[in-house]
Amino acid sequence: MSTTDAANLTDLPVLASHASWRGFALHSLVIVAVYRCAVCDRSRDSAMVATQESSDEVICPKCFMHLARTEHGSSSAGRPGRHRAGP
């Protein structure tokens, strides 16, 4: 598979798919796969990827964590006992 285009889940060897969480599904892969993330458009390699419920385009773990925090208002900013690192 070329890493010039965003990968679809059907392009990757999925071992198991995990229940949807905050509009995303997580997928464990059989191998560490190289793919292009649909969000950041970078070539990535990992043994786990995410997809949004509305699409089968692959999202890398870093983008998944960012999207899961920001799209659903669960950012750690403003939560008691949690502090963001400064610049």
N, CA and C atoms as an extended XYZ file, in Angstrom:
261
Properties=species:S:1:pos:R:3:atomname:S:1:resname:S:1:resid:I:1 pbc="F F F"
N         0.838       -1.182        0.000 N   MET     1
C         0.000        0.000        0.000 CA  MET     1
C         0.880        1.240        0.000 C   MET     1
N         0.563        2.193       -0.807 N   SER     2
C         1.297        3.447       -0.863 CA  SER     2
C         0.906        4.316        0.324 C   SER     2
N         1.859        5.088        0.829 N   THR     3
C         1.528        6.003        1.921 CA  THR     3
C         1.235        7.401        1.396 C   THR     3
N         1.015        7.529        0.085 N   THR     4
C         0.707        8.843       -0.475 CA  THR     4
C        -0.756        9.217       -0.280 C   THR     4
N        -1.615        8.264       -0.070 N   ASP     5
C        -3.032        8.521        0.163 CA  ASP     5
C        -3.398        8.062        1.565 C   ASP     5
N        -4.418        8.707        2.141 N   ALA     6
C        -4.899        8.265        3.446 CA  ALA     6
C        -5.401        6.835        3.319 C   ALA     6
N        -5.095        6.035        4.305 N   ALA     7
C        -5.487        4.626        4.273 CA  ALA     7
C        -6.933        4.465        4.717 C   ALA     7
N        -7.556        3.444        4.215 N   ASN     8
C        -8.863        3.021        4.703 CA  ASN     8
C        -8.647        1.803        5.575 C   ASN     8
N        -9.552        1.578        6.481 N   LEU     9
C        -9.425        0.449        7.391 CA  LEU     9
C        -9.332       -0.871        6.635 C   LEU     9
N        -9.998       -0.963        5.503 N   THR    10
C        -9.971       -2.206        4.718 CA  THR    10
C        -8.592       -2.497        4.137 C   THR    10
N        -7.694       -1.499        4.131 N   ASP    11
C        -6.331       -1.687        3.634 CA  ASP    11
C        -5.406       -2.314        4.676 C   ASP    11
N        -5.851       -2.399        5.921 N   LEU    12
C        -4.983       -2.834        7.017 CA  LEU    12
C        -5.437       -4.165        7.611 C   LEU    12
N        -4.475       -4.964        8.134 N   PRO    13
C        -4.818       -6.255        8.742 CA  PRO    13
C        -5.313       -6.083       10.182 C   PRO    13
N        -6.618       -6.029       10.362 N   VAL    14
C        -7.221       -5.777       11.674 CA  VAL    14
C        -7.335       -7.073       12.468 C   VAL    14
N        -6.811       -7.053       13.686 N   LEU    15
C        -6.921       -8.182       14.603 CA  LEU    15
C        -8.246       -8.115       15.356 C   LEU    15
N        -8.563       -6.932       15.876 N   ALA    16
C        -9.800       -6.751       16.640 CA  ALA    16
C       -10.228       -5.295       16.577 C   ALA    16
N       -11.524       -5.078       16.586 N   SER    17
C       -12.072       -3.727       16.653 CA  SER    17
C       -12.751       -3.570       18.001 C   SER    17
N       -12.565       -2.418       18.595 N   HIS    18
C       -13.070       -2.162       19.940 CA  HIS    18
C       -14.269       -1.231       19.870 C   HIS    18
N       -15.108       -1.310       20.850 N   ALA    19
C       -16.364       -0.561       20.885 CA  ALA    19
C       -16.148        0.919       20.622 C   ALA    19
N       -17.138        1.518       20.013 N   SER    20
C       -17.087        2.941       19.706 CA  SER    20
C       -17.014        3.753       20.992 C   SER    20
N       -16.199        4.794       20.949 N   TRP    21
C       -16.010        5.661       22.111 CA  TRP    21
C       -15.944        7.090       21.615 C   TRP    21
N       -16.861        7.925       22.047 N   ARG    22
C       -16.898        9.332       21.672 CA  ARG    22
C       -16.901        9.546       20.158 C   ARG    22
N       -17.557        8.659       19.448 N   GLY    23
C       -17.654        8.799       18.005 CA  GLY    23
C       -16.512        8.173       17.224 C   GLY    23
N       -15.617        7.492       17.929 N   PHE    24
C       -14.470        6.843       17.304 CA  PHE    24
C       -14.463        5.358       17.634 C   PHE    24
N       -13.937        4.561       16.733 N   ALA    25
C       -13.703        3.142       17.001 CA  ALA    25
C       -12.197        2.920       16.955 C   ALA    25
N       -11.693        2.075       17.846 N   LEU    26
C       -10.271        1.737       17.872 CA  LEU    26
C       -10.082        0.355       17.281 C   LEU    26
N        -8.976        0.161       16.584 N   HIS    27
C        -8.704       -1.100       15.904 CA  HIS    27
C        -7.273       -1.548       16.198 C   HIS    27
N        -7.122       -2.750       16.740 N   SER    28
C        -5.805       -3.356       16.938 CA  SER    28
C        -5.418       -4.056       15.648 C   SER    28
N        -4.184       -3.845       15.215 N   LEU    29
C        -3.714       -4.437       13.966 CA  LEU    29
C        -2.853       -5.662       14.232 C   LEU    29
N        -2.785       -6.552       13.273 N   VAL    30
C        -1.977       -7.772       13.372 CA  VAL    30
C        -0.492       -7.428       13.379 C   VAL    30
N        -0.127       -6.373       12.668 N   ILE    31
C         1.273       -5.958       12.541 CA  ILE    31
C         1.380       -4.459       12.801 C   ILE    31
N         2.599       -3.980       12.919 N   VAL    32
C         2.826       -2.540       12.905 CA  VAL    32
C         2.747       -2.126       11.439 C   VAL    32
N         1.756       -1.344       11.110 N   ALA    33
C         1.508       -0.965        9.716 CA  ALA    33
C         1.959        0.468        9.456 C   ALA    33
N         2.358        0.723        8.233 N   VAL    34
C         2.702        2.070        7.786 CA  VAL    34
C         1.526        2.577        6.958 C   VAL    34
N         1.038        3.752        7.281 N   TYR    35
C        -0.136        4.311        6.620 CA  TYR    35
C        -0.062        5.829        6.684 C   TYR    35
N        -0.928        6.505        5.948 N   ARG    36
C        -1.016        7.961        6.001 CA  ARG    36
C        -2.282        8.319        6.778 C   ARG    36
N        -2.099        9.119        7.830 N   CYS    37
C        -3.216        9.539        8.678 CA  CYS    37
C        -4.124       10.501        7.911 C   CYS    37
N        -5.426       10.282        8.006 N   ALA    38
C        -6.410       11.120        7.313 CA  ALA    38
C        -6.522       12.508        7.931 C   ALA    38
N        -6.053       12.677        9.165 N   VAL    39
C        -6.177       13.969        9.842 CA  VAL    39
C        -4.931       14.832        9.639 C   VAL    39
N        -3.765       14.312       10.011 N   CYS    40
C        -2.536       15.114        9.925 CA  CYS    40
C        -1.818       14.952        8.590 C   CYS    40
N        -2.236       13.983        7.786 N   ASP    41
C        -1.674       13.717        6.459 CA  ASP    41
C        -0.186       13.358        6.510 C   ASP    41
N         0.240       12.748        7.615 N   ARG    42
C         1.629       12.305        7.749 CA  ARG    42
C         1.706       10.794        7.654 C   ARG    42
N         2.839       10.320        7.194 N   SER    43
C         3.085        8.884        7.183 CA  SER    43
C         3.309        8.448        8.626 C   SER    43
N         2.580        7.451        9.075 N   ARG    44
C         2.660        6.964       10.462 CA  ARG    44
C         2.861        5.459       10.465 C   ARG    44
N         3.321        4.946       11.589 N   ASP    45
C         3.379        3.500       11.781 CA  ASP    45
C         2.928        3.187       13.195 C   ASP    45
N         2.026        2.219       13.317 N   SER    46
C         1.519        1.823       14.627 CA  SER    46
C         0.792        0.492       14.516 C   SER    46
N         0.525       -0.091       15.668 N   ALA    47
C        -0.212       -1.352       15.733 CA  ALA    47
C        -1.660       -1.113       16.147 C   ALA    47
N        -2.045        0.169       16.274 N   MET    48
C        -3.419        0.519       16.600 CA  MET    48
C        -3.781        1.781       15.836 C   MET    48
N        -4.988        1.819       15.317 N   VAL    49
C        -5.490        2.995       14.608 CA  VAL    49
C        -6.917        3.266       15.064 C   VAL    49
N        -7.408        4.428       14.707 N   ALA    50
C        -8.793        4.787       15.008 CA  ALA    50
C        -9.503        5.146       13.708 C   ALA    50
N       -10.822        5.079       13.750 N   THR    51
C       -11.660        5.575       12.664 CA  THR    51
C       -12.818        6.328       13.295 C   THR    51
N       -13.383        7.292       12.560 N   GLN    52
C       -14.601        7.935       13.030 CA  GLN    52
C       -15.763        7.072       12.599 C   GLN    52
N       -16.844        7.110       13.360 N   GLU    53
C       -18.010        6.278       13.048 CA  GLU    53
C       -18.524        6.519       11.636 C   GLU    53
N       -18.372        7.723       11.138 N   SER    54
C       -18.928        8.078        9.834 CA  SER    54
C       -17.994        7.768        8.663 C   SER    54
N       -16.805        7.214        8.932 N   SER    55
C       -15.822        6.997        7.875 CA  SER    55
C       -14.930        5.811        8.221 C   SER    55
N       -14.286        5.228        7.205 N   ASP    56
C       -13.306        4.177        7.490 CA  ASP    56
C       -11.887        4.660        7.202 C   ASP    56
N       -11.705        6.007        7.089 N   GLU    57
C       -10.364        6.558        6.937 CA  GLU    57
C        -9.606        6.418        8.257 C   GLU    57
N        -8.343        6.046        8.153 N   VAL    58
C        -7.529        5.730        9.321 CA  VAL    58
C        -6.967        6.999        9.964 C   VAL    58
N        -7.056        7.037       11.288 N   ILE    59
C        -6.542        8.148       12.087 CA  ILE    59
C        -5.452        7.602       13.005 C   ILE    59
N        -4.307        8.282       13.057 N   CYS    60
C        -3.198        7.828       13.902 CA  CYS    60
C        -3.534        8.043       15.379 C   CYS    60
N        -2.847        7.326       16.287 N   PRO    61
C        -3.126        7.462       17.717 CA  PRO    61
C        -2.981        8.892       18.242 C   PRO    61
N        -1.996        9.636       17.750 N   LYS    62
C        -1.783       11.006       18.227 CA  LYS    62
C        -2.974       11.897       17.865 C   LYS    62
N        -3.419       11.820       16.623 N   CYS    63
C        -4.575       12.618       16.200 CA  CYS    63
C        -5.849       12.156       16.901 C   CYS    63
N        -5.997       10.851       17.102 N   PHE    64
C        -7.166       10.328       17.813 CA  PHE    64
C        -7.264       10.945       19.205 C   PHE    64
N        -6.152       10.964       19.934 N   MET    65
C        -6.185       11.519       21.295 CA  MET    65
C        -6.532       13.003       21.262 C   MET    65
N        -5.970       13.726       20.322 N   HIS    66
C        -6.277       15.152       20.206 CA  HIS    66
C        -7.760       15.364       19.880 C   HIS    66
N        -8.266       14.633       18.910 N   LEU    67
C        -9.672       14.777       18.518 CA  LEU    67
C       -10.621       14.354       19.634 C   LEU    67
N       -10.314       13.273       20.308 N   ALA    68
C       -11.181       12.781       21.383 CA  ALA    68
C       -11.267       13.797       22.516 C   ALA    68
N       -10.170       14.497       22.784 N   ARG    69
C       -10.170       15.514       23.841 CA  ARG    69
C       -10.875       16.785       23.405 C   ARG    69
N       -10.606       17.250       22.184 N   THR    70
C       -11.104       18.564       21.786 CA  THR    70
C       -12.508       18.552       21.202 C   THR    70
N       -12.881       17.542       20.447 N   GLU    71
C       -14.204       17.522       19.815 CA  GLU    71
C       -15.327       17.289       20.807 C   GLU    71
N       -15.004       16.771       21.960 N   HIS    72
C       -16.056       16.422       22.916 CA  HIS    72
C       -15.922       17.170       24.232 C   HIS    72
N       -15.132       18.251       24.234 N   GLY    73
C       -15.059       19.107       25.406 CA  GLY    73
C       -14.501       18.452       26.642 C   GLY    73
N       -13.643       17.451       26.490 N   SER    74
C       -13.104       16.791       27.672 CA  SER    74
C       -11.646       17.151       27.887 C   SER    74
N       -11.256       18.322       27.436 N   SER    75
C        -9.880       18.778       27.625 CA  SER    75
C        -9.573       18.828       29.109 C   SER    75
N        -8.343       18.526       29.465 N   SER    76
C        -7.969       18.529       30.879 CA  SER    76
C        -7.893       19.948       31.426 C   SER    76
N        -7.864       20.958       30.570 N   ALA    77
C        -7.847       22.336       31.047 CA  ALA    77
C        -9.144       22.611       31.790 C   ALA    77
N        -9.019       23.161       32.973 N   GLY    78
C       -10.201       23.500       33.731 CA  GLY    78
C       -10.690       22.395       34.647 C   GLY    78
N       -10.131       21.219       34.559 N   ARG    79
C       -10.522       20.156       35.479 CA  ARG    79
C        -9.691       20.275       36.746 C   ARG    79
N       -10.298       20.160       37.904 N   PRO    80
C        -9.537       20.231       39.151 CA  PRO    80
C        -8.475       19.138       39.202 C   PRO    80
N        -7.305       19.514       39.707 N   GLY    81
C        -6.238       18.532       39.875 CA  GLY    81
C        -5.453       18.250       38.607 C   GLY    81
N        -5.805       18.875       37.511 N   ARG    82
C        -5.092       18.674       36.246 CA  ARG    82
C        -4.549       20.020       35.781 C   ARG    82
N        -3.309       20.029       35.387 N   HIS    83
C        -2.698       21.262       34.916 CA  HIS    83
C        -2.005       21.012       33.597 C   HIS    83
N        -2.108       21.961       32.716 N   ARG    84
C        -1.401       21.871       31.443 CA  ARG    84
C         0.018       22.367       31.634 C   ARG    84
N         0.924       21.743       30.921 N   ALA    85
C         2.310       22.189       30.972 CA  ALA    85
C         2.414       23.554       30.310 C   ALA    85
N         3.260       24.379       30.853 N   GLY    86
C         3.469       25.712       30.293 CA  GLY    86
C         4.320       25.658       29.043 C   GLY    86
N         4.507       26.816       28.424 N   PRO    87
C         5.286       26.864       27.176 CA  PRO    87
C         6.720       26.465       27.333 C   PRO    87
